[in-house]
PDB file of C-alpha atoms in Angstrom:
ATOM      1  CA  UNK A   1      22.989 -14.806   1.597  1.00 76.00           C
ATOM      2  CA  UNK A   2      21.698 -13.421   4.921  1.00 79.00           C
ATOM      3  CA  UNK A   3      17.643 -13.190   4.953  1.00 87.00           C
ATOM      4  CA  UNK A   4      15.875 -11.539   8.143  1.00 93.00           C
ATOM      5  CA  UNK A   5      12.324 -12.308   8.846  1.00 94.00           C
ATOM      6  CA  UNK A   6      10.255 -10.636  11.563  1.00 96.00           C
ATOM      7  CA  UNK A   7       7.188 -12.355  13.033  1.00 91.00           C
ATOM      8  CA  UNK A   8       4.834 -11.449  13.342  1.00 91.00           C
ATOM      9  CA  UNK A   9       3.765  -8.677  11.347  1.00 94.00           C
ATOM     10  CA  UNK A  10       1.503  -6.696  13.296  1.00 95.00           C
ATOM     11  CA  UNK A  11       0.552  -7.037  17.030  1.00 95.00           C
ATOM     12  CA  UNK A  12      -2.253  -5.458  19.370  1.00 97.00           C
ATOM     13  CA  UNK A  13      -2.039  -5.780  23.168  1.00 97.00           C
ATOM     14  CA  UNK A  14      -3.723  -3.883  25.503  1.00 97.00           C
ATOM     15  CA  UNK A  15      -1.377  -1.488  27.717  1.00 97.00           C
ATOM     16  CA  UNK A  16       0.871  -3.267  30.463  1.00 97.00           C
ATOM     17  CA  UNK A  17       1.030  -6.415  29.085  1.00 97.00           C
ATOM     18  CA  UNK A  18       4.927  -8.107  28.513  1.00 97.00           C
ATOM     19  CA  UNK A  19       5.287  -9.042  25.303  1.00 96.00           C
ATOM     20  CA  UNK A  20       7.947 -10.448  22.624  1.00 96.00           C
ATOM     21  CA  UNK A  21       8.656  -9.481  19.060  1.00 97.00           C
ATOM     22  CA  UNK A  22      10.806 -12.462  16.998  1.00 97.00           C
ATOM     23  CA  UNK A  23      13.540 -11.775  14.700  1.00 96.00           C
ATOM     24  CA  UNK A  24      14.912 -15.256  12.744  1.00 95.00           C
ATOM     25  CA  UNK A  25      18.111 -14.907  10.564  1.00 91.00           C
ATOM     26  CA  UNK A  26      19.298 -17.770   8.272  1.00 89.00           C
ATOM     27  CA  UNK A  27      23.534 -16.914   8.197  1.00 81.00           C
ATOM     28  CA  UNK A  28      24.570 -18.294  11.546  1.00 76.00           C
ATOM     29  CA  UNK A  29      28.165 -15.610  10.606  1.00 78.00           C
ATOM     30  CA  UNK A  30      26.175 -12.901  11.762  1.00 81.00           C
ATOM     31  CA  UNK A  31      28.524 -10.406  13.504  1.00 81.00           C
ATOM     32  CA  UNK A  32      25.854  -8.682  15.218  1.00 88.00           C
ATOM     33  CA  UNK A  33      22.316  -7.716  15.856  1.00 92.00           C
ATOM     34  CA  UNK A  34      20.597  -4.345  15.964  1.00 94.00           C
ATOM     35  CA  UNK A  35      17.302  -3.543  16.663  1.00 97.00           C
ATOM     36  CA  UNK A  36      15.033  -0.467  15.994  1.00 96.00           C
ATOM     37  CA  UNK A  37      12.768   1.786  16.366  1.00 96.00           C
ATOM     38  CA  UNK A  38      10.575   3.547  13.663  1.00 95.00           C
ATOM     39  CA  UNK A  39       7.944   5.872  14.080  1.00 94.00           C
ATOM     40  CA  UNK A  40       5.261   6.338  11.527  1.00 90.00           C
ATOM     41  CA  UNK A  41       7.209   8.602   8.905  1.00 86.00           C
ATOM     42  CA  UNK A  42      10.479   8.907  11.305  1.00 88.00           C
ATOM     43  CA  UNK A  43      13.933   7.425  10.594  1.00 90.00           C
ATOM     44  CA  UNK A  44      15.621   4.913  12.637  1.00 93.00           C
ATOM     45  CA  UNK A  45      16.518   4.916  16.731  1.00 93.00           C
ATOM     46  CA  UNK A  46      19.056   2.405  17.711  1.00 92.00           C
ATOM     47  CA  UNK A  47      17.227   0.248  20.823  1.00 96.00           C
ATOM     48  CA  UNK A  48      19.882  -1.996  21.443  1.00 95.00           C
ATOM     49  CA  UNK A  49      22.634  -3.812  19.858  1.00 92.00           C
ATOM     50  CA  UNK A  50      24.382  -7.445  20.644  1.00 92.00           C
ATOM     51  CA  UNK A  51      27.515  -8.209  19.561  1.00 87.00           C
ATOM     52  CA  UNK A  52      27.946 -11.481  18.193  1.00 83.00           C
ATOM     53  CA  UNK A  53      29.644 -12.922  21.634  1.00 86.00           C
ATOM     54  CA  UNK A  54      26.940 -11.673  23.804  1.00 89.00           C
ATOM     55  CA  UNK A  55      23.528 -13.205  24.501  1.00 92.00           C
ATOM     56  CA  UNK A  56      21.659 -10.381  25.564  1.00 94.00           C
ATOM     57  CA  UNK A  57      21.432  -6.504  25.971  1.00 94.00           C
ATOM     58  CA  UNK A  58      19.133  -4.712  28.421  1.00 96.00           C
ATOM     59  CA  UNK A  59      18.102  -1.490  28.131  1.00 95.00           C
ATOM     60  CA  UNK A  60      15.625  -0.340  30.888  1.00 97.00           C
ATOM     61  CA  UNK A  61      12.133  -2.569  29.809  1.00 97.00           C
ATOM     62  CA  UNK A  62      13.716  -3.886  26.604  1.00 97.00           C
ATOM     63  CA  UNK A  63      16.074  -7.013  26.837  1.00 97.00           C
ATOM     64  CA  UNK A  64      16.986  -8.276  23.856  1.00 97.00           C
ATOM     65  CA  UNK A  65      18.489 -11.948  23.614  1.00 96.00           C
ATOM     66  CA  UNK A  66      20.434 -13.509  20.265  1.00 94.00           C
ATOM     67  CA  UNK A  67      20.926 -17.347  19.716  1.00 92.00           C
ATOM     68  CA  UNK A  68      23.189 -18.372  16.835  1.00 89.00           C
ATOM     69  CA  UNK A  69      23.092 -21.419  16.651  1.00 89.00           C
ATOM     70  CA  UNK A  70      19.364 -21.131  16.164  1.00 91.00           C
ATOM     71  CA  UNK A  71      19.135 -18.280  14.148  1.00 91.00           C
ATOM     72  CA  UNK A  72      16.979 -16.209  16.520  1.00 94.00           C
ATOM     73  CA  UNK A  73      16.751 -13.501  18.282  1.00 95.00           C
ATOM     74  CA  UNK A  74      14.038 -11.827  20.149  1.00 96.00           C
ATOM     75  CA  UNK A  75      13.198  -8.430  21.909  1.00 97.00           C
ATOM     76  CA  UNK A  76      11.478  -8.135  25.141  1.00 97.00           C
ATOM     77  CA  UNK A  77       8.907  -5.177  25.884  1.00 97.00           C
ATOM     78  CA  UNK A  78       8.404  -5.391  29.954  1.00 97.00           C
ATOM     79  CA  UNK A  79       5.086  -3.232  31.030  1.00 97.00           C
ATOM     80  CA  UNK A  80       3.973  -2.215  27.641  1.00 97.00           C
ATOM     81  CA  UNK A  81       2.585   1.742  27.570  1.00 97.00           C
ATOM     82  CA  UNK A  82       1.105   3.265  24.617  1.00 97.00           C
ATOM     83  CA  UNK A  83       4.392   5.331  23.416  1.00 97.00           C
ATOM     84  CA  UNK A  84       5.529   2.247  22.965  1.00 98.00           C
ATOM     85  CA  UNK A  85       3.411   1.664  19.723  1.00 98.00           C
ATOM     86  CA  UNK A  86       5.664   1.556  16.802  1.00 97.00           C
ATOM     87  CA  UNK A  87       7.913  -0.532  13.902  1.00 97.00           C
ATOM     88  CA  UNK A  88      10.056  -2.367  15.760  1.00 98.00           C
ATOM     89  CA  UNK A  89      12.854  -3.228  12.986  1.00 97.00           C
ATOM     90  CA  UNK A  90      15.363  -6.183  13.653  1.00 96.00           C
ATOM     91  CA  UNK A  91      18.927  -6.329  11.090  1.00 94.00           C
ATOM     92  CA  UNK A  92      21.736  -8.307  11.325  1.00 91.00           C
ATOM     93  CA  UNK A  93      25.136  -6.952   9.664  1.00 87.00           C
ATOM     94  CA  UNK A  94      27.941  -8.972   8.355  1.00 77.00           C
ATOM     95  CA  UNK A  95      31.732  -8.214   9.415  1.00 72.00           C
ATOM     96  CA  UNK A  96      31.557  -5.815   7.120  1.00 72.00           C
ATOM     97  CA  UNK A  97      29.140  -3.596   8.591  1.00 76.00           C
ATOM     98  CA  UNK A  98      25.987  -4.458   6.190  1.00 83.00           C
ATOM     99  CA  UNK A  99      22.689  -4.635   7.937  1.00 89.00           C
ATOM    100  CA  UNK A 100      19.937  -6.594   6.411  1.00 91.00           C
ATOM    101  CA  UNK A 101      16.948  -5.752   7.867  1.00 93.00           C
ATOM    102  CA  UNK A 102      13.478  -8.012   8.646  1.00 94.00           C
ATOM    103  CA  UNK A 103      10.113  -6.270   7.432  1.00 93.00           C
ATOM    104  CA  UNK A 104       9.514  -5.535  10.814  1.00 95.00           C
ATOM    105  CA  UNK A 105       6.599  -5.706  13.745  1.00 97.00           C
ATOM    106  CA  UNK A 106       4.248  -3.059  14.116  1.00 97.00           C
ATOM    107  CA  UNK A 107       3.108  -2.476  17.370  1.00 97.00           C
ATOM    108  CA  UNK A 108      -0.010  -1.088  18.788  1.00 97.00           C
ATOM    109  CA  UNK A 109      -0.310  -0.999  22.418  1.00 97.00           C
ATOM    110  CA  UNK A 110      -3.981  -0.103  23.248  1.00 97.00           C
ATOM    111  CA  UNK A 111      -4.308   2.202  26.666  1.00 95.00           C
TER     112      UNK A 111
ATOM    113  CA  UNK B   1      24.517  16.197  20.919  1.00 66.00           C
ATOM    114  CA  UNK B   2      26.007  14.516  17.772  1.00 64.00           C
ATOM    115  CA  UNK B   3      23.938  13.540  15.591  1.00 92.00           C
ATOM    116  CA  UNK B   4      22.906  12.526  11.677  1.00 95.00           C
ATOM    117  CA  UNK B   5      21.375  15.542  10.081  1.00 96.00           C
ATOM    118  CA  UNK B   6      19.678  14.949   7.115  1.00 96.00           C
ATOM    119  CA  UNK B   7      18.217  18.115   4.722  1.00 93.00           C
ATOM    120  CA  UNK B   8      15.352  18.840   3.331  1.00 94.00           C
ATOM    121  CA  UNK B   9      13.107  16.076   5.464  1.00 94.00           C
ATOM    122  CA  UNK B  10      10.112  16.820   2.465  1.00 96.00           C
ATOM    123  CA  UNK B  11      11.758  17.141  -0.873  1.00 97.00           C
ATOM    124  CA  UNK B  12       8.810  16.629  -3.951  1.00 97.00           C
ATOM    125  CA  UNK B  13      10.869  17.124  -7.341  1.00 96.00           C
ATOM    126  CA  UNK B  14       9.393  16.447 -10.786  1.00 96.00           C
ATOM    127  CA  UNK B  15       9.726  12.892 -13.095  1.00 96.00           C
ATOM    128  CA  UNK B  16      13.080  13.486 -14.278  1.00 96.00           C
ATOM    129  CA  UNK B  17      14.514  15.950 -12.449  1.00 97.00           C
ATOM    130  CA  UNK B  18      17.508  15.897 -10.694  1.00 97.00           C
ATOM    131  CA  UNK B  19      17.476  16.322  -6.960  1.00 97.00           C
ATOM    132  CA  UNK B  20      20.063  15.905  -4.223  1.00 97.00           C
ATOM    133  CA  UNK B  21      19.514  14.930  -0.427  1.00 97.00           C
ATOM    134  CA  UNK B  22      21.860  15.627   2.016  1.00 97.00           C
ATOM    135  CA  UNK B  23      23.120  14.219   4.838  1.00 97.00           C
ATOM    136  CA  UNK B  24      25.769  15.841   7.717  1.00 97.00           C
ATOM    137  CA  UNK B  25      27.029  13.833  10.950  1.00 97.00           C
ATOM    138  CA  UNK B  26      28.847  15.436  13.792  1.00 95.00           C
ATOM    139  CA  UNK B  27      29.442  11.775  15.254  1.00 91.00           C
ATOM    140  CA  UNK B  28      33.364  12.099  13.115  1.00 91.00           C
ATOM    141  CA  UNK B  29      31.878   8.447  12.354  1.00 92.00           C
ATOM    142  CA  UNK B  30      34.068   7.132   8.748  1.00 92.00           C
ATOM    143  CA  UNK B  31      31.635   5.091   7.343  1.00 93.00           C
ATOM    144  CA  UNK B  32      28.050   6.624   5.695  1.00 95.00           C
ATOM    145  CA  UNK B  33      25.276   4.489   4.196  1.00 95.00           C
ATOM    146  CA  UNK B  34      22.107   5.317   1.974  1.00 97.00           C
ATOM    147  CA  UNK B  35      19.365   3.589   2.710  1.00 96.00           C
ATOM    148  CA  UNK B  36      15.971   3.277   0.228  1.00 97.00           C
ATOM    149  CA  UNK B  37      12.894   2.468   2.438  1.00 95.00           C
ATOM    150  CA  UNK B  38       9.546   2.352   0.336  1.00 94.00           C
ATOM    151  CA  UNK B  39       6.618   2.360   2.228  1.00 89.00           C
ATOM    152  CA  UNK B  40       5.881  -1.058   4.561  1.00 85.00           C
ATOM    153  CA  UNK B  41       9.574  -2.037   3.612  1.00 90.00           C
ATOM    154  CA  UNK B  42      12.487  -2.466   5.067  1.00 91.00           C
ATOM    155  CA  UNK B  43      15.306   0.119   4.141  1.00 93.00           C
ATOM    156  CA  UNK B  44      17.618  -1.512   1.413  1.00 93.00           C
ATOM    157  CA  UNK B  45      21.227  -0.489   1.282  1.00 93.00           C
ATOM    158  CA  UNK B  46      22.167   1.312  -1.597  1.00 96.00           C
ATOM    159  CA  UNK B  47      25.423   2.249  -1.349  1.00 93.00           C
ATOM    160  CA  UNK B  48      28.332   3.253   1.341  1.00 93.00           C
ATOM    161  CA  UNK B  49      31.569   4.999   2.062  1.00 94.00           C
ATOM    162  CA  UNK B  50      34.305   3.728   3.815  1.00 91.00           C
ATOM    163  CA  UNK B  51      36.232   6.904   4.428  1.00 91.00           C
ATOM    164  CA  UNK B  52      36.525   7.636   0.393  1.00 92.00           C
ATOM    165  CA  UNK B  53      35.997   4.523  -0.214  1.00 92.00           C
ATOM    166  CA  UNK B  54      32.819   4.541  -2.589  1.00 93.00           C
ATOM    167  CA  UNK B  55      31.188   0.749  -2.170  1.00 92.00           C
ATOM    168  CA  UNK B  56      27.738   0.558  -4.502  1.00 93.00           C
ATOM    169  CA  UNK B  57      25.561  -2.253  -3.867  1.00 92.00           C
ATOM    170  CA  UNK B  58      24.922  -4.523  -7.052  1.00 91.00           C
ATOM    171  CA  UNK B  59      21.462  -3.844  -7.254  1.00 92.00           C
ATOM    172  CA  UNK B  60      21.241  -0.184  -7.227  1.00 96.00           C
ATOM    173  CA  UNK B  61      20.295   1.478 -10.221  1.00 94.00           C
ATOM    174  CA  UNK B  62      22.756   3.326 -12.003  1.00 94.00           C
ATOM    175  CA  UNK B  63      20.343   6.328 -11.656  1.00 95.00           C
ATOM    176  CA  UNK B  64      21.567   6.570  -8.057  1.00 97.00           C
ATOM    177  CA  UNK B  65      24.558   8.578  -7.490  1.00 96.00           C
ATOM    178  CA  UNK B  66      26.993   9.489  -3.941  1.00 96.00           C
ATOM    179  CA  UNK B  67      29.376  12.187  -2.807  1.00 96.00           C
ATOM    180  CA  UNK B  68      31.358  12.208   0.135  1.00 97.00           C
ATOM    181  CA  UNK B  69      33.346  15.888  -0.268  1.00 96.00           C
ATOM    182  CA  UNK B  70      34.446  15.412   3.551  1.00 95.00           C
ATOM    183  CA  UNK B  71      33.813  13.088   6.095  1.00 94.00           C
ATOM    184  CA  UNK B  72      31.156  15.025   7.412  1.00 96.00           C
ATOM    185  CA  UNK B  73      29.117  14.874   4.210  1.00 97.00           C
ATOM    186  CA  UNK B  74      27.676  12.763   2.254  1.00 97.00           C
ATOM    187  CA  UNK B  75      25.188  13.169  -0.981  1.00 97.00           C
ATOM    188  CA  UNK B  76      22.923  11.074  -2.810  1.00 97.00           C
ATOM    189  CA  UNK B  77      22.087  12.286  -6.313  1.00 97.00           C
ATOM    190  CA  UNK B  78      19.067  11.311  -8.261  1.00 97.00           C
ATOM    191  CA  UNK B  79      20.035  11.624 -11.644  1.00 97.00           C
ATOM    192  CA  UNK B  80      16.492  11.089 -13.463  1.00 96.00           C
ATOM    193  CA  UNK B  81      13.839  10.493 -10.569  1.00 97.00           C
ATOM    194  CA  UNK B  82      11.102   8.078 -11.950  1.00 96.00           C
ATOM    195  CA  UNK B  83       7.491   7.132  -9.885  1.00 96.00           C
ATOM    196  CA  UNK B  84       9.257   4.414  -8.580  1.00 96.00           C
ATOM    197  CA  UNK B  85      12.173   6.307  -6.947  1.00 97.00           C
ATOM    198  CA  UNK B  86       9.367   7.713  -4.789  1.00 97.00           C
ATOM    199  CA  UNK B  87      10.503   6.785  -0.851  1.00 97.00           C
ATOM    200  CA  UNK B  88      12.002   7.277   2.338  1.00 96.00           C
ATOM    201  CA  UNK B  89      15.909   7.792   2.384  1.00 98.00           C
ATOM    202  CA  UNK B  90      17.996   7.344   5.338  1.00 96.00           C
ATOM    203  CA  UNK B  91      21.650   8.537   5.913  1.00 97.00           C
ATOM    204  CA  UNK B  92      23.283   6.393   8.684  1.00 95.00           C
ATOM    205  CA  UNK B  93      26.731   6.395  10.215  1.00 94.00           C
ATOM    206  CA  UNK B  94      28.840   4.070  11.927  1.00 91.00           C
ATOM    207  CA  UNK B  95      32.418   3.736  13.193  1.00 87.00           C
ATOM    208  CA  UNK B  96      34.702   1.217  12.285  1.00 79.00           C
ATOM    209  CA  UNK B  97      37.532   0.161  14.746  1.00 66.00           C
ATOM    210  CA  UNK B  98      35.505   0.855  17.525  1.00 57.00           C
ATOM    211  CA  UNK B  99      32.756  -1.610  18.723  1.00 58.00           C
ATOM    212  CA  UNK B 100      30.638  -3.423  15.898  1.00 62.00           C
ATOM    213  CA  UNK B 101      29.784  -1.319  13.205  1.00 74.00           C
ATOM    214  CA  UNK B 102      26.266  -0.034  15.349  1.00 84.00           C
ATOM    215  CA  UNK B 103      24.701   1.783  13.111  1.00 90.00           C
ATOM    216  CA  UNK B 104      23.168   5.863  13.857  1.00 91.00           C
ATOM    217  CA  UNK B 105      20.340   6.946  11.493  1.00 93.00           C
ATOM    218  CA  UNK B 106      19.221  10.358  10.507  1.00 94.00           C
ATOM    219  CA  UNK B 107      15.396  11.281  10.441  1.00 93.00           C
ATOM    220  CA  UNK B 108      15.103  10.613   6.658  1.00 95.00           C
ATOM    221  CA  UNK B 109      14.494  12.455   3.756  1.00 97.00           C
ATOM    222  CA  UNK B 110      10.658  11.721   2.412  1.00 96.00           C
ATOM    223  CA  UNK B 111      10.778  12.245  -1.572  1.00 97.00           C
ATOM    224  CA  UNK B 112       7.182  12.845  -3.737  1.00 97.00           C
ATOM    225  CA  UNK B 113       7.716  12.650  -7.336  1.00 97.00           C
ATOM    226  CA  UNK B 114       5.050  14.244  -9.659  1.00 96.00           C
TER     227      UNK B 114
END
């Protein structure tokens, strides 16, 4: 059985620092790995996704890497601004489509 | 822009009555999910559709009900809302067959029992 866990829970860093939120997954048949976005109250935004025969995804100062064979993947906030405070949500999803989702990081980046 | 739609984003219904969220997608995605996200969870699957295809998960309380009348559509139906059913629900698409199964989510519905 798949189990996501996010670490760690909460994090505070002043504005402009780099910084990088952990996502560990115990089924090394993931088929890929999604991470999000959540806004107090807000649904879901898609950051970025890798696909279970990629390493990493970039998406202007987000890079997201996966390692299967360790179970791990990790996200990558270059330049930190305030907007960027939020949940950041990591899932992975089976071949079926299922995503089963850490309990997340929330972010506060301090100006 | 296509997008997940979901309506009303505030619904507050009594303890034990029914009430029905919504959820549209212009993305012609064929597979919709319900998610159950209580607060400083994560969302849990509750059920999906593959095209018709109803697939419930095994913990989901009977209480929970889905309707897909089109593939544009999709329904969840509280039967008999307790306190506990209090929570965040998000609608999410995907499409299978092309590219892996990443997933689009709506804004959620919020739901208040009294």
């Amino acid at each position: 059985k798949q189990e996501v866990t996010q670490i760690p829970a909460a994090l505070s860093v002043p504005e402009g620092e780099n910084l990088v939120l952990n996502c560990s997954f115990t089924d090394s048949a993931i088929y890929n790995l999604q991470w999000f976005r959540q806004d107090p109250g807000k649904g879901l935004t898609s950051l970025l996704l890798i696909q279970s025969s990629q390493r990493e995804q970039t998406s202007g100062r987000l890079n997201a890497s996966l390692d299967k064979s360790s179970g791990r993947s990790t996200l990558y906030i270059a330049a930190s601004q305030p907007g960027d405070s939020a949940t950041y949500l990591c899932a992975g999803s089976s071949n079926t489509g299922k995503l089963i989702f850490g309990q997340g990081t929330t972010l506060q980046v301090k100006p | 822009d296509a997008m997940v739609i979901q309506n009303p984003r505030y619904q507050v219904t009594q303890f034990g009555k029914p009430v029905t969220l919504s959820c549209s997608q212009t993305l012609n995605h064929n597979v919709m999910y319900w998610y159950q996200q209580k607060s400083s969870q994560a969302p849990k699957l509750l059920f999906h559709y593959y095209d018709k295809d109803f697939n419930n998960e095994a913990d989901t309380p009977d209480n929970f009900q889905s309707r897909r009348p089109n593939t544009s559509f999709c329904f969840l139906d509280i039967r008999s809302p307790g306190l506990g059913d209090a929570a965040m629900y998000l609608c999410a698409t995907s499409r299978e067959g092309q590219g892996p199964y990443e997933q689009y989510f709506g804004p959620g519905t919020r739901l208040t029992v009294t």
